[in-house]
Short mmCIF file of C-alpha atoms in Angstrom, two decimals:
data_model
loop_
_atom_site.label_atom_id
_atom_site.label_comp_id
_atom_site.label_asym_id
_atom_site.label_seq_id
_atom_site.Cartn_x
_atom_site.Cartn_y
_atom_site.Cartn_z
CA MET A 234 -31.82 -114.49 -96.34
CA SER A 235 -33.56 -113.77 -99.73
CA ASP A 236 -34.38 -110.25 -98.65
CA GLU A 237 -32.33 -107.44 -100.21
CA THR A 238 -31.61 -105.94 -96.77
CA VAL A 239 -30.21 -107.55 -93.67
CA HIS A 240 -32.40 -106.83 -90.68
CA LEU A 241 -31.12 -106.52 -87.23
CA SER A 242 -33.17 -109.55 -86.12
CA ALA A 243 -31.20 -111.58 -88.61
CA VAL A 244 -27.96 -110.40 -87.05
CA GLY A 245 -29.28 -111.11 -83.48
CA ARG A 246 -30.41 -114.62 -84.58
CA LEU A 247 -26.89 -115.22 -86.02
CA VAL A 248 -25.22 -114.20 -82.88
CA ARG A 249 -27.53 -116.44 -80.80
CA ARG A 250 -27.01 -119.50 -83.00
CA ARG A 251 -23.35 -119.02 -83.80
CA TRP A 252 -22.03 -117.60 -80.39
CA ARG A 253 -19.79 -120.50 -80.00
CA PHE A 254 -18.20 -119.96 -83.49
CA LEU A 255 -17.90 -116.30 -82.93
CA ILE A 256 -16.07 -116.84 -79.49
CA ALA A 257 -13.66 -119.19 -81.32
CA LEU A 258 -13.06 -116.55 -83.88
CA ALA A 259 -12.46 -114.07 -81.25
CA VAL A 260 -9.86 -116.28 -79.51
CA LEU A 261 -8.29 -116.96 -82.89
CA GLY A 262 -8.02 -113.26 -83.79
CA GLY A 263 -6.65 -112.49 -80.37
CA LEU A 264 -3.83 -115.03 -80.87
CA VAL A 265 -3.18 -113.50 -84.38
CA GLY A 266 -3.12 -110.02 -82.84
CA ALA A 267 -0.65 -111.15 -80.06
CA GLY A 268 1.59 -112.63 -82.74
CA ALA A 269 1.29 -109.45 -84.76
CA SER A 270 2.43 -107.47 -81.75
CA LEU A 271 5.77 -109.33 -81.78
CA LEU A 272 6.36 -107.77 -85.36
CA PHE A 273 4.47 -104.48 -85.38
CA SER A 274 4.38 -103.30 -81.80
CA PRO A 275 6.91 -100.28 -81.44
CA GLY A 276 7.20 -100.98 -77.73
CA TYR A 277 8.31 -97.86 -75.72
CA ARG A 278 9.00 -94.56 -77.55
CA THR A 279 10.45 -91.24 -76.55
CA THR A 280 11.99 -88.20 -78.29
CA SER A 281 15.08 -85.91 -77.89
CA ASN A 282 15.24 -82.40 -79.27
CA VAL A 283 18.25 -80.67 -80.85
CA LEU A 284 18.33 -76.82 -81.36
CA LEU A 285 20.06 -75.56 -84.45
CA GLN A 286 21.22 -71.93 -83.72
CA GLY A 287 21.25 -69.34 -86.33
CA PRO A 288 19.02 -68.70 -89.37
CA ARG A 289 18.39 -71.81 -91.40
CA GLU A 290 16.90 -72.55 -94.76
CA ALA A 291 14.09 -75.15 -95.09
CA ASN A 292 16.34 -77.50 -97.17
CA GLU A 293 19.16 -77.03 -94.73
CA LEU A 294 16.85 -78.33 -91.94
CA LEU A 295 15.77 -81.30 -93.97
CA THR A 296 19.56 -82.17 -94.57
CA GLU A 297 20.18 -82.03 -90.89
CA ALA A 298 17.31 -84.41 -90.27
CA GLN A 299 18.77 -86.90 -92.76
CA VAL A 300 22.16 -86.61 -91.07
CA ALA A 301 20.53 -87.55 -87.74
CA THR A 302 19.36 -90.86 -89.14
CA SER A 303 22.52 -91.49 -91.33
CA SER A 304 24.40 -94.78 -90.91
CA VAL A 305 27.34 -93.04 -89.54
CA VAL A 306 25.48 -91.55 -86.63
CA LEU A 307 23.62 -94.74 -85.94
CA ASP A 308 26.76 -96.93 -86.15
CA ARG A 309 28.31 -94.67 -83.59
CA ALA A 310 25.33 -94.74 -81.40
CA ALA A 311 25.14 -98.66 -81.52
CA GLY A 312 28.88 -98.88 -80.70
CA GLY A 313 28.52 -96.43 -77.70
CA LEU A 314 25.30 -98.27 -76.22
CA GLY A 315 27.02 -101.60 -76.14
CA TRP A 316 23.78 -103.47 -76.93
CA GLN A 317 25.45 -106.00 -79.35
CA THR A 318 23.51 -104.37 -82.09
CA THR A 319 24.35 -102.58 -85.36
CA GLY A 320 23.35 -99.31 -86.92
CA ALA A 321 21.35 -101.04 -89.57
CA GLU A 322 19.27 -102.73 -86.89
CA LEU A 323 18.61 -99.31 -85.17
CA HIS A 324 17.55 -97.61 -88.48
CA ASP A 325 13.95 -98.91 -88.08
CA LYS A 326 13.84 -97.80 -84.44
CA VAL A 327 15.17 -94.15 -85.04
CA SER A 328 13.54 -91.47 -86.85
CA ALA A 329 14.09 -87.65 -87.20
CA THR A 330 11.63 -84.85 -88.10
CA VAL A 331 11.84 -81.02 -88.23
CA SER A 332 9.60 -78.79 -86.37
CA ASN A 333 9.16 -75.03 -86.14
CA GLY A 334 11.94 -73.09 -84.30
CA ASN A 335 14.96 -74.88 -85.94
CA ILE A 336 14.44 -77.86 -83.86
CA VAL A 337 15.25 -81.47 -85.05
CA THR A 338 13.22 -84.07 -83.08
CA ILE A 339 14.83 -87.48 -82.82
CA SER A 340 12.34 -90.28 -81.97
CA ALA A 341 13.60 -93.68 -80.68
CA SER A 342 11.79 -96.81 -79.76
CA ALA A 343 12.89 -99.88 -77.78
CA ASP A 344 11.49 -102.83 -75.82
CA SER A 345 11.93 -100.98 -72.42
CA PRO A 346 11.45 -97.48 -71.17
CA GLU A 347 15.11 -97.31 -70.11
CA ARG A 348 16.51 -98.37 -73.40
CA ALA A 349 14.24 -95.94 -75.36
CA GLN A 350 15.59 -93.06 -73.22
CA GLN A 351 19.23 -94.18 -73.75
CA LEU A 352 18.80 -94.66 -77.41
CA ALA A 353 17.22 -91.12 -77.96
CA ASP A 354 19.94 -89.47 -75.84
CA LYS A 355 22.80 -91.37 -77.50
CA VAL A 356 21.63 -90.71 -81.12
CA ALA A 357 21.21 -86.93 -80.27
CA ALA A 358 24.69 -86.69 -78.84
CA GLU A 359 26.21 -88.55 -81.73
CA PHE A 360 24.37 -86.41 -84.25
CA VAL A 361 25.70 -83.23 -82.59
CA ARG A 362 29.17 -84.52 -82.36
CA TYR A 363 29.17 -85.72 -86.01
CA SER A 364 27.85 -82.43 -87.33
CA ALA A 365 30.52 -80.50 -85.22
CA GLN A 366 33.19 -82.77 -86.86
CA LEU A 367 31.85 -82.03 -90.36
CA ILE A 368 31.98 -78.29 -89.65
CA SER A 369 35.47 -78.30 -87.94
CA GLY A 370 37.01 -79.96 -91.05
CA SER A 371 36.71 -76.61 -92.90
CA THR A 372 37.08 -74.25 -90.00
CA ASP A 373 40.43 -72.78 -90.99
CA ALA A 374 39.47 -72.08 -94.57
CA ALA A 375 36.16 -70.53 -93.47
CA ALA A 376 37.77 -68.50 -90.81
CA GLN A 377 40.30 -66.94 -93.16
CA ILE A 378 37.56 -66.20 -95.65
CA ALA A 379 35.50 -64.59 -93.01
CA GLN A 380 38.34 -62.54 -91.69
CA GLU A 381 39.07 -61.22 -95.29
CA GLN A 382 35.53 -60.22 -95.81
CA ARG A 383 35.42 -58.35 -92.61
CA GLU A 384 38.54 -56.54 -93.35
CA ALA A 385 37.22 -55.40 -96.77
CA LEU A 386 33.92 -54.25 -95.34
CA ARG A 387 35.71 -52.33 -92.63
CA GLN A 388 37.77 -50.67 -95.21
CA GLN A 389 34.57 -49.73 -97.14
CA VAL A 390 33.02 -48.29 -93.93
CA THR A 391 36.08 -46.23 -93.29
CA VAL A 392 36.33 -44.79 -96.69
CA ALA A 393 32.65 -44.11 -96.92
CA THR A 394 32.82 -42.30 -93.52
CA GLN A 395 35.63 -40.03 -94.61
CA GLN A 396 33.76 -39.12 -97.87
CA VAL A 397 30.70 -38.26 -95.94
CA SER A 398 32.57 -36.03 -93.50
CA GLN A 399 34.32 -34.24 -96.51
CA LEU A 400 31.10 -33.70 -98.37
CA ALA A 401 29.23 -32.48 -95.24
CA GLN A 402 31.66 -29.71 -94.87
CA GLN A 403 31.34 -28.53 -98.48
CA VAL A 404 27.59 -28.59 -98.62
CA ASP A 405 25.87 -25.38 -97.76
CA GLY A 406 22.17 -24.95 -97.10
CA GLY A 407 21.36 -23.42 -100.50
CA LEU A 408 19.26 -24.71 -103.34
CA THR A 409 21.95 -24.62 -105.99
CA VAL A 410 22.67 -27.54 -108.34
CA GLU A 411 25.93 -28.34 -106.54
CA SER A 412 24.22 -28.55 -103.13
CA VAL A 413 21.50 -30.92 -104.52
CA GLN A 414 24.10 -33.22 -106.02
CA ALA A 415 26.15 -33.14 -102.88
CA ARG A 416 23.14 -34.35 -100.85
CA THR A 417 22.40 -37.05 -103.31
CA GLN A 418 25.88 -38.25 -103.06
CA LEU A 419 25.57 -38.12 -99.20
CA GLN A 420 22.47 -40.20 -99.35
CA GLY A 421 24.11 -42.90 -101.48
CA LEU A 422 27.00 -43.07 -99.13
CA ARG A 423 24.78 -43.50 -96.13
CA THR A 424 23.04 -46.39 -97.94
CA SER A 425 26.46 -48.06 -98.63
CA LEU A 426 27.38 -47.73 -95.02
CA GLU A 427 24.15 -49.36 -93.99
CA GLN A 428 24.70 -52.22 -96.53
CA ALA A 429 28.22 -52.70 -95.26
CA ILE A 430 26.84 -52.95 -91.66
CA ASN A 431 24.29 -55.57 -92.79
CA ASN A 432 27.00 -57.58 -94.42
CA LEU A 433 29.02 -57.56 -91.41
CA ASN A 434 26.18 -58.68 -89.24
CA GLN A 435 25.26 -61.61 -91.72
CA ALA A 436 28.85 -62.78 -91.57
CA ASP A 437 28.87 -62.89 -87.91
CA ALA A 438 25.51 -64.73 -87.78
CA ALA A 439 26.91 -67.30 -90.38
CA ALA A 440 29.94 -67.82 -88.12
CA GLY A 441 27.68 -68.87 -85.26
CA ALA A 442 25.15 -70.86 -87.31
CA ALA A 443 27.08 -74.10 -86.93
CA LYS A 444 26.16 -74.42 -83.19
CA MET A 445 23.81 -77.11 -82.10
CA VAL A 446 22.36 -77.62 -78.59
CA VAL A 447 20.61 -80.78 -77.27
CA LEU A 448 17.63 -79.50 -75.25
CA GLY A 449 17.78 -81.77 -72.27
CA SER A 450 17.65 -85.47 -71.86
CA ALA A 451 14.82 -87.56 -73.35
CA GLU A 452 11.85 -88.32 -71.17
CA ARG A 453 11.47 -91.89 -69.86
CA PRO A 454 8.13 -93.17 -71.27
CA THR A 455 5.54 -94.42 -68.82
CA GLY A 456 3.53 -96.55 -71.33
CA GLN A 457 4.01 -98.40 -74.60
CA ALA A 458 3.44 -96.57 -77.83
CA ALA A 459 0.40 -97.32 -80.01
CA PRO A 460 -0.48 -99.89 -81.24
CA THR A 461 0.05 -101.75 -77.93
CA PHE A 462 -0.16 -105.41 -77.14
CA THR A 463 -3.57 -104.97 -75.69
CA GLN A 464 -4.85 -102.97 -78.64
CA LEU A 465 -3.59 -105.54 -81.21
CA VAL A 466 -5.08 -108.40 -79.34
CA ALA A 467 -8.43 -106.60 -79.03
CA GLY A 468 -8.35 -105.41 -82.55
CA GLY A 469 -7.60 -108.86 -83.95
CA ALA A 470 -10.54 -110.40 -81.87
CA ALA A 471 -12.94 -107.75 -83.04
CA LEU A 472 -11.80 -107.99 -86.82
CA PHE A 473 -12.17 -111.78 -86.74
CA VAL A 474 -15.70 -111.55 -85.18
CA LEU A 475 -16.71 -108.98 -87.75
CA ILE A 476 -15.36 -111.14 -90.63
CA GLY A 477 -17.18 -114.05 -89.19
CA VAL A 478 -20.49 -112.21 -88.85
CA PHE A 479 -20.11 -110.73 -92.50
CA GLY A 480 -19.00 -114.12 -93.83
CA GLN A 481 -22.01 -115.87 -92.35
CA LEU A 482 -24.46 -113.22 -93.75
CA LEU A 483 -22.80 -113.53 -97.07
CA ALA A 484 -22.86 -117.26 -97.10
CA ALA A 485 -26.51 -117.20 -96.17
CA ARG A 486 -27.31 -114.65 -98.89
CA THR A 487 -25.53 -116.68 -101.67
CA ASP A 488 -26.86 -120.02 -100.42
CA LYS A 489 -29.80 -121.03 -102.87
CA ARG A 490 -31.13 -123.80 -100.63
CA LEU A 491 -34.66 -122.92 -99.36
CA ARG A 492 -35.49 -122.46 -95.80
CA ASP A 493 -38.92 -120.73 -95.67
CA GLU A 494 -42.10 -122.82 -95.75
CA ARG A 495 -43.78 -120.53 -98.30
CA GLU A 496 -40.77 -120.71 -100.77
CA ILE A 497 -40.64 -124.50 -100.40
CA GLY A 498 -44.38 -124.89 -101.02
CA ALA A 499 -44.17 -122.51 -104.09
CA ALA A 500 -41.34 -124.65 -105.59
CA LEU A 501 -43.31 -127.74 -105.15
CA GLY A 502 -46.70 -126.25 -106.25
CA SER A 503 -48.30 -127.26 -103.12
CA THR A 504 -48.50 -126.33 -99.36
CA VAL A 505 -46.40 -127.33 -96.36
CA LEU A 506 -48.46 -129.47 -93.93
CA GLY A 507 -46.18 -129.00 -91.06
CA SER A 508 -42.68 -128.94 -89.51
CA VAL A 509 -41.47 -131.76 -87.31
CA ASP A 510 -38.37 -132.25 -85.26
CA VAL A 511 -36.18 -135.22 -85.43
CA PRO A 512 -33.64 -135.99 -82.59
CA GLU A 513 -30.04 -136.33 -83.84
CA GLN A 514 -28.41 -139.62 -83.64
CA GLN A 515 -24.84 -140.56 -83.16
CA PRO A 516 -23.28 -141.68 -86.39
CA GLU A 517 -22.24 -145.34 -86.76
CA THR A 518 -18.80 -144.42 -87.57
CA ALA A 519 -16.67 -141.97 -85.62
CA PRO A 520 -16.73 -138.60 -87.31
CA GLY A 521 -13.60 -136.90 -88.49
CA LEU A 522 -11.85 -134.00 -86.84
CA GLY A 523 -13.47 -131.43 -89.00
CA ALA A 524 -16.96 -132.80 -88.31
CA ARG A 525 -16.45 -132.85 -84.58
CA LEU A 526 -15.13 -129.12 -84.81
CA ARG A 527 -18.13 -128.16 -86.66
CA ARG A 528 -20.42 -129.77 -84.14
CA LEU A 529 -18.45 -128.15 -81.23
CA VAL A 530 -18.86 -124.65 -82.54
CA ARG A 531 -22.43 -125.38 -83.86
CA THR A 532 -21.61 -124.78 -87.51
CA ASP A 533 -22.79 -128.21 -88.66
CA ARG A 534 -26.30 -126.83 -89.68
CA PRO A 535 -27.63 -123.63 -91.21
CA TRP A 536 -28.22 -120.74 -88.63
CA ASP A 537 -31.13 -119.08 -90.55
CA LEU A 538 -33.64 -121.96 -90.34
CA PRO A 539 -37.04 -120.93 -89.06
CA GLU A 540 -37.58 -121.34 -85.31
CA LEU A 541 -38.97 -124.75 -84.16
CA THR A 542 -39.30 -125.63 -80.62
CA ALA A 543 -38.30 -129.36 -79.89
CA SER A 544 -40.79 -131.72 -78.52
CA ALA A 545 -40.58 -132.27 -74.72
CA ASP A 546 -40.78 -136.01 -75.02
CA GLU A 547 -41.59 -138.82 -77.36
CA PRO A 548 -45.45 -138.66 -76.97
CA SER A 549 -45.33 -135.01 -77.71
CA ARG A 550 -43.30 -135.77 -80.83
CA GLU A 551 -45.73 -138.49 -81.99
CA ALA A 552 -48.67 -136.08 -81.48
CA ARG A 553 -47.06 -133.76 -83.97
CA TYR A 554 -46.61 -136.34 -86.46
CA ARG A 555 -50.22 -137.34 -86.08
CA ARG A 556 -51.39 -133.82 -86.64
CA VAL A 557 -49.31 -133.82 -90.00
CA ILE A 558 -50.94 -137.00 -91.06
CA THR A 559 -54.47 -135.63 -90.20
CA ARG A 560 -53.83 -132.66 -92.61
CA LEU A 561 -53.15 -135.08 -95.31
CA ASP A 562 -56.50 -135.10 -97.23
CA ALA A 563 -56.31 -138.54 -98.85
CA SER A 564 -58.07 -141.74 -98.31
CA ARG A 565 -56.13 -143.79 -100.90
CA PRO A 566 -52.33 -144.83 -100.69
CA VAL A 567 -49.94 -142.05 -100.71
CA LEU A 568 -46.40 -141.98 -102.21
CA VAL A 569 -43.86 -140.54 -99.69
CA LEU A 570 -40.99 -138.95 -101.61
CA VAL A 571 -37.68 -138.65 -99.64
CA PRO A 572 -34.49 -137.11 -101.21
CA GLU A 573 -31.59 -139.44 -101.19
CA GLY A 574 -28.88 -138.69 -98.46
CA ASP A 575 -31.42 -136.88 -96.31
CA ALA A 576 -31.08 -138.90 -93.00
CA PRO A 577 -33.36 -136.62 -90.85
CA ALA A 578 -36.15 -137.01 -93.54
CA HIS A 579 -35.76 -140.84 -93.52
CA ARG A 580 -36.00 -140.87 -89.76
CA ALA A 581 -39.14 -138.66 -89.82
CA VAL A 582 -40.70 -140.94 -92.37
CA THR A 583 -40.41 -143.90 -89.93
CA HIS A 584 -42.43 -141.79 -87.41
CA LEU A 585 -44.90 -140.83 -90.23
CA VAL A 586 -45.60 -144.42 -91.12
CA ALA A 587 -46.04 -145.31 -87.45
CA ALA A 588 -48.53 -142.42 -87.00
CA ALA A 589 -50.45 -143.13 -90.16
CA GLY A 590 -52.11 -146.22 -88.67
CA SER A 591 -54.38 -147.78 -91.28
CA ARG A 592 -53.33 -145.40 -93.95
CA THR A 593 -50.92 -146.80 -96.54
CA LEU A 594 -47.72 -144.80 -97.02
CA ARG A 595 -45.43 -146.14 -99.81
CA VAL A 596 -41.86 -144.68 -99.21
CA VAL A 597 -39.84 -143.87 -102.31
CA ASP A 598 -36.30 -142.44 -102.49
CA VAL A 599 -35.76 -139.94 -105.25
CA SER A 600 -32.45 -138.35 -106.50
CA PRO A 601 -32.60 -134.59 -106.32
CA GLU A 602 -30.42 -134.19 -109.35
CA ARG A 603 -32.47 -136.58 -111.54
CA PRO A 604 -35.73 -137.46 -109.80
CA ILE A 605 -37.67 -140.41 -111.07
CA VAL A 606 -41.15 -141.07 -109.55
CA PRO A 607 -42.84 -144.47 -110.17
CA GLU A 608 -46.24 -144.57 -111.79
CA ASP A 609 -49.00 -145.94 -109.42
CA ALA A 610 -52.55 -145.78 -110.43
CA LEU A 611 -53.85 -146.49 -106.95
CA ALA A 612 -51.88 -143.77 -105.40
CA ALA A 613 -53.79 -140.54 -104.38
CA GLY A 614 -50.73 -138.31 -104.91
CA ALA A 615 -47.19 -137.66 -103.41
CA LEU A 616 -46.06 -136.32 -100.11
CA VAL A 617 -42.63 -134.83 -100.15
CA VAL A 618 -40.58 -135.03 -96.90
CA LEU A 619 -37.35 -133.14 -96.69
CA THR A 620 -35.13 -131.35 -94.36
CA ALA A 621 -35.41 -127.55 -94.34
CA GLY A 622 -32.43 -125.81 -95.89
CA THR A 623 -31.01 -128.83 -97.83
CA ARG A 624 -32.53 -128.43 -101.38
CA THR A 625 -32.53 -125.58 -103.84
CA ALA A 626 -35.66 -124.35 -105.63
CA TRP A 627 -34.62 -126.02 -109.01
CA GLU A 628 -34.22 -129.36 -107.20
CA LEU A 629 -37.76 -129.12 -105.73
CA VAL A 630 -39.20 -127.92 -109.06
CA GLY A 631 -37.51 -131.09 -110.58
CA ILE A 632 -39.29 -133.30 -108.08
CA ALA A 633 -42.59 -131.60 -108.69
CA GLU A 634 -42.18 -132.08 -112.54
CA ALA A 635 -41.28 -135.80 -112.00
CA CYS A 636 -44.48 -136.12 -109.95
CA ALA A 637 -46.47 -134.61 -112.71
CA ASP A 638 -44.74 -136.77 -115.34
CA ALA A 639 -45.79 -139.90 -113.34
CA GLY A 640 -49.38 -138.66 -112.95
CA HIS A 641 -49.30 -137.83 -109.27
CA GLU A 642 -50.29 -134.65 -107.62
CA VAL A 643 -48.13 -133.14 -104.81
CA LEU A 644 -50.50 -133.37 -101.78
CA GLY A 645 -48.14 -131.35 -99.62
CA ALA A 646 -44.67 -131.32 -97.90
CA VAL A 647 -43.40 -132.03 -94.44
CA LEU A 648 -40.25 -130.35 -93.23
CA THR A 649 -37.89 -131.80 -90.79
CA GLN A 650 -35.46 -130.15 -88.51
CA PRO A 651 -32.75 -132.09 -86.54
CA VAL A 652 -32.56 -131.06 -82.91
CA ARG A 653 -30.29 -131.89 -80.19
CA THR A 654 -31.93 -133.70 -77.24
CA ALA A 655 -29.72 -131.61 -74.71
CA THR A 656 -31.51 -128.38 -75.88
CA ILE A 657 -35.00 -129.56 -75.66
CA GLN A 658 -37.39 -126.84 -74.27
CA GLN A 659 -40.88 -126.77 -73.16
CA PRO A 660 -43.37 -128.59 -75.46
CA GLU A 661 -44.88 -126.31 -78.15
CA VAL A 662 -46.40 -127.64 -81.30
CA GLU A 663 -45.45 -125.26 -84.37
CA MET A 664 -46.92 -126.35 -87.67
CA ALA A 665 -47.92 -124.62 -90.76
CA GLY A 666 -51.36 -123.11 -90.37
CA SER A 667 -51.47 -123.82 -86.71
#
């Protein structure tokens, strides 16, 4: 994963080698989504519409929407429903919006279609009833003021009508100054009459503006409102899988341990003679819960190691080791350097020694952090055996420098990969340069 871009082939290899882990993440994400549905799923939702008759200003409509979700209306609705709930609990389940046409839309949600319908209808009814009570509190004063306004307007209309009639009789059809003034006065009086009539109409409209009508019963919902239980479960599973994929890609990108044969050979200043498979062995002590879980979901080894087909049987595996020894161009004894704590490499060295036959291989454990290689004038050089994906470039450079300090040439490297015997495929020898 040292490239700057992530290829689709890498994603495909990740899915193939981490499918158990991704399935476990999907199940975990589904469980988290199911738990989130208990908190965030709105259940069933429906609406009820209330028509406000008469002309209304925009701020008046917003005020009416706030009244519809006020504590007084919700408390009355909770008391009338008899659900053993309070208005404060209904506040998160009820909302009101204003639409075109002087309509206040009341939305209600509940855990069942019947309750959602009942809640919407009850809140709408209590909203209309409470608004009517607010208006009726000032009915007498408002009616008296409206009556006085109407009487005054009617008197103005009567006086103006009389003046128009009188002037109409006095005006002749000539073009004298007096006739022109008379016509001007008549026009002004007619304007006053029209204004008085408009005022009367506005007063009548204001008198009927307080009326509200519920536009039918709320519809019973046929399905849950989004996000539903299924959507949350599917979304949680998909989200966790994506997090797992990107997390694995990011971890592989930031991991400095070398996997590629060319990179390992360049760090050691030599070439990789071959890659060998090492069957996994059961640990002597029982592994902990974390180790068992990692083995179960196959996260106990890097997923981006190069492909290596496991040997079909023991003779095939020994043949692979003999080919590696054959490529080791040295007649004198060879130092075999094995990093400390690399169990697969130690098991591979046992097979290499057996495959070496008459050749002398001297096995030396070295510390990757502070490597020390012993001096040996009879040794032809050093052979490094390590597991792919376990050492960084600086650790391998340190081993190569330790070999140079001891006067040894790095003859090559052998990479090991632990394999599970249950996944052994058809025999196929894959070594560097083969």
